[in-house]
């Protein structure tokens, strides 16, 4: 995925997510990832979800996919998690997202060309999920939420991404929620979008409702 930023699309997704997530007393992670996925025009958005987890981020990603006319897929471990996730999304936002069940090796084989991916660091296998991801040949953006809760303290982006044609172009950690650890990954030679990334700049947005400051690349 080339980093061609659309502020209009990002803003629309951000506002829609704020409205949809008003019932959740969370810290703005949903709004931020929704704006990023939409602003970068992600066509295939993938996330992992664990049973009992929050769904605000999932709502934000579903909203982003609607603004990009893309596909949002949630990966869960078993049928119980699938049932709980679908019920929660339906009750909270009247949404019916696509859900795949299974181990990372099985599920990721069905998801080629991922543009934007969010994994939960509370999952013990989050690093394995990242390794198995089949990214877009033009590159992708990967996000680890709950990064302060990483089960693997030795985690490094290059240890799970740098191999063959996949290279980490840039990483950033944002103190939003329980931590967002993000990476832009280039594929097929490693040059895709790298020059554009260096020309990008970060913009700050102050959320009057939560009192938090969000940082988004423009």
Short mmCIF file of C-alpha atoms in Angstrom, two decimals:
data_model
loop_
_atom_site.label_atom_id
_atom_site.label_comp_id
_atom_site.label_asym_id
_atom_site.label_seq_id
_atom_site.Cartn_x
_atom_site.Cartn_y
_atom_site.Cartn_z
CA UNK A 1 0.00 0.00 0.00
CA UNK A 2 1.44 3.35 -1.02
CA UNK A 3 1.17 6.03 1.64
CA UNK A 4 -1.05 8.46 -0.23
CA UNK A 5 -2.85 10.37 2.48
CA UNK A 6 -6.46 11.55 2.10
CA UNK A 7 -7.29 13.98 4.92
CA UNK A 8 -10.92 14.19 3.84
CA UNK A 9 -11.48 10.43 4.11
CA UNK A 10 -9.55 10.26 7.39
CA UNK A 11 -11.63 13.05 8.91
CA UNK A 12 -14.93 11.46 7.87
CA UNK A 13 -13.94 8.10 9.36
CA UNK A 14 -12.66 9.77 12.53
CA UNK A 15 -15.91 11.70 13.08
CA UNK A 16 -18.11 8.68 12.35
CA UNK A 17 -16.08 6.58 14.79
CA UNK A 18 -16.35 9.22 17.52
CA UNK A 19 -20.11 9.18 17.11
CA UNK A 20 -20.36 5.39 17.07
CA UNK A 21 -18.07 4.90 20.07
CA UNK A 22 -19.55 7.49 22.41
CA UNK A 23 -20.91 4.72 24.64
CA UNK A 24 -17.37 3.41 25.26
CA UNK A 25 -15.22 5.15 27.84
CA UNK A 26 -12.00 4.44 26.00
CA UNK A 27 -8.96 6.46 25.10
CA UNK A 28 -9.26 7.22 21.39
CA UNK A 29 -7.53 4.16 19.90
CA UNK A 30 -10.60 3.34 17.80
CA UNK A 31 -10.81 6.84 16.35
CA UNK A 32 -7.10 6.98 15.57
CA UNK A 33 -6.81 3.62 13.78
CA UNK A 34 -10.03 4.31 11.90
CA UNK A 35 -8.65 7.60 10.62
CA UNK A 36 -5.34 6.00 9.64
CA UNK A 37 -6.89 3.05 7.81
CA UNK A 38 -9.33 5.30 5.95
CA UNK A 39 -6.83 8.08 5.27
CA UNK A 40 -4.40 5.61 3.69
CA UNK A 41 -7.25 4.09 1.64
CA UNK A 42 -6.77 0.55 2.95
CA UNK A 43 -8.76 -1.93 0.87
CA UNK A 44 -8.08 -5.03 3.01
CA UNK A 45 -8.17 -4.37 6.76
CA UNK A 46 -7.48 -7.30 9.08
CA UNK A 47 -7.55 -7.49 12.86
CA UNK A 48 -7.28 -10.13 15.57
CA UNK A 49 -9.71 -10.27 18.47
CA UNK A 50 -9.75 -12.33 21.66
CA UNK A 51 -12.82 -13.47 23.53
CA UNK A 52 -13.84 -10.96 26.18
CA UNK A 53 -11.95 -8.13 24.48
CA UNK A 54 -13.17 -4.60 23.72
CA UNK A 55 -14.82 -3.94 20.36
CA UNK A 56 -14.39 -0.16 19.94
CA UNK A 57 -11.36 -0.64 17.67
CA UNK A 58 -13.30 -3.17 15.60
CA UNK A 59 -16.09 -0.65 15.12
CA UNK A 60 -13.55 1.93 13.99
CA UNK A 61 -12.02 -0.44 11.46
CA UNK A 62 -15.41 -1.42 10.09
CA UNK A 63 -16.23 2.26 9.61
CA UNK A 64 -12.89 2.81 7.85
CA UNK A 65 -13.58 -0.05 5.43
CA UNK A 66 -16.90 1.49 4.50
CA UNK A 67 -15.24 4.80 3.66
CA UNK A 68 -12.61 3.09 1.48
CA UNK A 69 -15.10 0.62 -0.05
CA UNK A 70 -12.79 -2.06 1.30
CA UNK A 71 -12.99 -5.31 3.23
CA UNK A 72 -12.69 -5.62 7.02
CA UNK A 73 -11.93 -9.08 8.41
CA UNK A 74 -11.67 -10.08 12.06
CA UNK A 75 -9.68 -13.22 12.95
CA UNK A 76 -10.66 -15.15 16.08
CA UNK A 77 -9.46 -18.40 17.63
CA UNK A 78 -12.67 -20.42 17.90
CA UNK A 79 -16.42 -20.48 17.31
CA UNK A 80 -17.22 -19.21 20.82
CA UNK A 81 -15.15 -16.09 20.18
CA UNK A 82 -16.78 -15.69 16.78
CA UNK A 83 -20.27 -15.83 18.25
CA UNK A 84 -19.41 -13.36 21.03
CA UNK A 85 -17.78 -10.92 18.61
CA UNK A 86 -20.65 -10.94 16.13
CA UNK A 87 -23.20 -10.44 18.91
CA UNK A 88 -21.24 -7.58 20.48
CA UNK A 89 -20.79 -5.77 17.14
CA UNK A 90 -24.47 -6.17 16.31
CA UNK A 91 -25.66 -4.88 19.68
CA UNK A 92 -23.20 -1.98 19.91
CA UNK A 93 -23.28 -0.62 16.37
CA UNK A 94 -25.64 -2.78 14.30
CA UNK A 95 -22.66 -4.08 12.29
CA UNK A 96 -22.13 -7.51 10.78
CA UNK A 97 -18.39 -7.78 9.95
CA UNK A 98 -16.66 -10.69 8.27
CA UNK A 99 -15.11 -13.14 10.76
CA UNK A 100 -12.65 -15.96 10.11
CA UNK A 101 -11.91 -18.71 12.65
CA UNK A 102 -8.67 -20.63 13.00
CA UNK A 103 -4.94 -20.65 13.59
CA UNK A 104 -2.82 -17.90 11.98
CA UNK A 105 -1.24 -20.29 9.46
CA UNK A 106 -4.67 -21.38 8.25
CA UNK A 107 -6.47 -18.05 8.24
CA UNK A 108 -3.71 -15.87 6.80
CA UNK A 109 -3.46 -18.09 3.73
CA UNK A 110 -6.95 -16.84 2.82
CA UNK A 111 -6.05 -13.17 3.23
CA UNK A 112 -3.62 -12.10 0.53
CA UNK A 113 -2.87 -8.43 -0.02
CA UNK A 114 -3.35 -7.00 3.48
CA UNK A 115 -3.09 -3.18 3.51
CA UNK A 116 -3.74 -2.43 7.18
CA UNK A 117 -3.54 -4.84 10.10
CA UNK A 118 -4.19 -4.50 13.83
CA UNK A 119 -3.11 -7.19 16.30
CA UNK A 120 -3.70 -7.31 20.03
CA UNK A 121 -0.51 -7.71 22.07
CA UNK A 122 -2.52 -9.45 24.77
CA UNK A 123 -2.65 -12.47 22.47
CA UNK A 124 0.28 -14.78 23.06
CA UNK A 125 0.59 -15.50 19.34
CA UNK A 126 0.49 -11.90 18.07
CA UNK A 127 4.07 -12.07 16.74
CA UNK A 128 3.27 -15.30 14.90
CA UNK A 129 0.23 -13.64 13.34
CA UNK A 130 2.43 -10.82 12.04
CA UNK A 131 4.91 -13.30 10.56
CA UNK A 132 2.16 -15.17 8.73
CA UNK A 133 0.46 -12.07 7.32
CA UNK A 134 0.37 -11.91 3.51
CA UNK A 135 0.87 -8.21 2.87
CA UNK A 136 0.07 -6.12 -0.16
CA UNK A 137 2.96 -6.15 -2.64
CA UNK A 138 3.03 -2.36 -2.48
CA UNK A 139 3.45 -2.41 1.31
CA UNK A 140 1.29 -2.23 4.41
CA UNK A 141 0.77 -0.57 7.78
CA UNK A 142 0.85 -2.83 10.86
CA UNK A 143 -0.41 -1.81 14.28
CA UNK A 144 0.06 -3.50 17.66
CA UNK A 145 -2.50 -2.28 20.19
CA UNK A 146 -2.09 -2.77 23.95
CA UNK A 147 1.65 -2.56 23.23
CA UNK A 148 2.40 -1.89 26.89
CA UNK A 149 1.03 -5.37 27.63
CA UNK A 150 3.26 -7.29 25.22
CA UNK A 151 3.73 -10.86 26.37
CA UNK A 152 7.08 -10.91 24.56
CA UNK A 153 9.34 -8.19 25.98
CA UNK A 154 11.98 -8.97 23.35
CA UNK A 155 9.65 -8.13 20.45
CA UNK A 156 11.24 -6.14 17.65
CA UNK A 157 9.55 -5.30 14.34
CA UNK A 158 12.53 -6.42 12.29
CA UNK A 159 12.59 -9.78 14.02
CA UNK A 160 9.13 -10.64 12.70
CA UNK A 161 8.99 -8.64 9.46
CA UNK A 162 12.43 -8.30 7.86
CA UNK A 163 12.73 -11.35 5.61
CA UNK A 164 12.98 -11.79 1.88
CA UNK A 165 11.17 -8.93 0.19
CA UNK A 166 9.55 -7.51 3.36
CA UNK A 167 11.36 -4.63 5.02
CA UNK A 168 10.45 -2.25 7.83
CA UNK A 169 10.56 1.30 6.49
CA UNK A 170 9.61 3.16 9.64
CA UNK A 171 8.23 2.49 13.13
CA UNK A 172 6.62 4.71 15.73
CA UNK A 173 5.20 4.23 19.22
CA UNK A 174 2.25 6.35 20.34
CA UNK A 175 1.14 6.61 23.99
CA UNK A 176 -2.54 6.26 23.09
CA UNK A 177 -4.65 3.88 25.13
CA UNK A 178 -2.36 1.14 26.40
CA UNK A 179 0.17 1.88 23.69
CA UNK A 180 0.17 1.69 19.89
CA UNK A 181 3.28 0.28 18.22
CA UNK A 182 3.14 0.82 14.45
CA UNK A 183 5.25 -0.03 11.43
CA UNK A 184 5.16 0.77 7.74
CA UNK A 185 6.38 -2.25 5.81
CA UNK A 186 7.52 -2.23 2.19
CA UNK A 187 7.37 -5.33 0.03
CA UNK A 188 8.71 -6.56 -3.32
CA UNK A 189 12.10 -4.92 -3.23
CA UNK A 190 11.65 -2.66 -0.27
CA UNK A 191 11.44 0.65 -2.14
CA UNK A 192 7.70 1.08 -2.31
CA UNK A 193 6.60 4.33 -0.74
CA UNK A 194 9.82 4.90 1.18
CA UNK A 195 10.52 8.26 -0.41
CA UNK A 196 6.98 9.37 0.35
CA UNK A 197 7.30 8.39 3.99
CA UNK A 198 10.25 10.69 4.54
CA UNK A 199 8.25 13.60 3.13
CA UNK A 200 5.32 13.01 5.44
CA UNK A 201 4.86 14.91 8.67
CA UNK A 202 2.94 14.28 11.86
CA UNK A 203 -0.06 16.43 12.77
CA UNK A 204 -1.60 16.68 16.23
CA UNK A 205 -5.28 16.59 17.05
CA UNK A 206 -6.65 17.47 20.51
CA UNK A 207 -9.78 15.55 21.47
CA UNK A 208 -11.99 17.93 23.43
CA UNK A 209 -14.15 15.06 24.72
CA UNK A 210 -11.40 12.86 26.15
CA UNK A 211 -8.76 15.53 26.74
CA UNK A 212 -6.18 13.46 24.87
CA UNK A 213 -3.82 14.45 22.10
CA UNK A 214 -3.76 12.23 18.99
CA UNK A 215 -0.97 12.18 16.43
CA UNK A 216 -1.75 11.37 12.79
CA UNK A 217 0.57 11.34 9.79
CA UNK A 218 -0.44 13.71 7.00
#
